[in-house]
Amino acid sequence: MRRVTILGATGSIGQNTIDLIDRQPDQYEVVALTGAGNIAQLAADARRLRAKYVVTAHEDRLNDLRDALAGTDIEVGAGQAALIEAGARPVDWVMSSIVGAAGLAPGLEALKQGATLALANKESLVCAGKLVMETAGLNAARVLPVDSEHSAVFQALVGEDIGAVERIVITASGGAFRDWPLEQLEQATVEEASNHPNWDMGQRITIDSASMFNKALEVIETHEFFGVDPDLIEVVVHPESTVHALVGFRDGALMAHLGAPDMRHAIGYALHWPERRELPVARLDLAAMGQLTFRAPDPARYPALGLAWAVMRRGGLSGAAFNAAKERALDHFIARRIRFTEMAGLVEAVLDRFEADSRLIDAGMTLDNVMITDHFARRWVDEEMTKRAG
Ligand code: NDP
Ligand code: MG
């Protein structure tokens, strides 16, 4: 029996993880499940999977969760301390699939207890890559990538020497607006941005795909996880989302990873690693697909993408600043307080402000300093908006 915990169990990645576990329930002991607002889903999964400990991120939903689990002996918790406790309960494998910087602290707990961390929460690596990888190293814990591009790179590197890599190419679908006339982007609505052409994902990452903030996070994630120089990383728009990433070696060979756009592929690889087991994903029919296309990302359409290289070159806590500013700008777009096209400019202005007063991003990489940087980045997005409105 493998003991597993799922942080962010009610989300898109969490539900896909549960789908795989549900197919072989006798092989897993589910220790902890966490969610936030979706109490009904959380409780239903906890009952079926006989979880031991169930947590909602929202303190004011504790009683709802308790009611939903009435008649069971499942332990319940709520709030930040309980999320951390969920990550710390001893297990073999933890899925980190909370959305946003909120996933960092519980994921670090999982590493501290030596569990294998299947990392969908890319924000952890963007905000605190060094801290995450060092915590893993100090505790002999393993981090396995779950983001589809990074799982693809990881798989293409099996048996290879990272020193022989001359480029890593990650693909981008181009998101909801890849074929829109540029001048229409200003009018893009939240609903339109939440409609991904190929992947079925949570709302926030879907909007981040349309703006390519998601790809910017993934470029930084590549740099932090594989330890490669920023100049080796490339992004190419690939509307079919069939090739997830390619690794180029010094002899000119390019190893590509192809698969159906189904996250159970990357989740299953991380769940069964180092074995490959059968997965319930569609098989590609190459002849039926006919052709695959690639094009360069247009900087005018995707101004967020280029910020990734500025962040990587700056280093320190600039990733935490970037991610938090992005999260806050996205909150404002979802609340319809700003336009889709305003997000990248707001984030850039906040990065400039950090640069002008660099004490914050040059403070050491501790969890406290990440959270302080995160706090200021969010506040400065709001201040920048007020300034622009006035
Ligand atoms: P969802 O929005 O679908 O799910 C997010 C999960 O986090 C839910 O369980 C949600 O609870 C919970 N949650 C929300 N806010 C908080 C909070 N403040 N504290 C604790 N938990 C919270 O997201 P996705 O599954 O799409 O994405 C999860 C992570 O995986 C992200 O980091 C994303 O970038 C990454 N990822 C996702 C992919 C995908 O295909 N979806 C692909 C690659 C990476 P509730 O729903 O109960 O409110
Ligand atoms: Mg991805």
Short mmCIF file of N, CA and C and ligand atoms in Angstrom, two decimals, residues 122 147-149 214 218, ligand 2:
data_model
loop_
_atom_site.label_atom_id
_atom_site.label_comp_id
_atom_site.label_asym_id
_atom_site.label_seq_id
_atom_site.Cartn_x
_atom_site.Cartn_y
_atom_site.Cartn_z
N LYS A 122 3.37 24.96 -9.99
CA LYS A 122 4.57 25.57 -10.54
C LYS A 122 4.96 26.82 -9.78
N ASP A 147 3.73 19.42 -14.34
CA ASP A 147 3.39 20.28 -15.47
C ASP A 147 3.74 19.48 -16.74
N SER A 148 2.86 19.48 -17.73
CA SER A 148 3.05 18.56 -18.86
C SER A 148 4.38 18.78 -19.58
N GLU A 149 4.76 20.06 -19.74
CA GLU A 149 6.01 20.36 -20.45
C GLU A 149 7.22 19.83 -19.67
N ASN A 214 1.23 31.99 -17.99
CA ASN A 214 1.49 30.59 -17.64
C ASN A 214 2.81 30.13 -18.25
N GLU A 218 6.28 28.86 -16.57
CA GLU A 218 6.89 27.57 -16.93
C GLU A 218 8.34 27.70 -17.39
MG MG B 2 2.05 23.36 -18.56
#
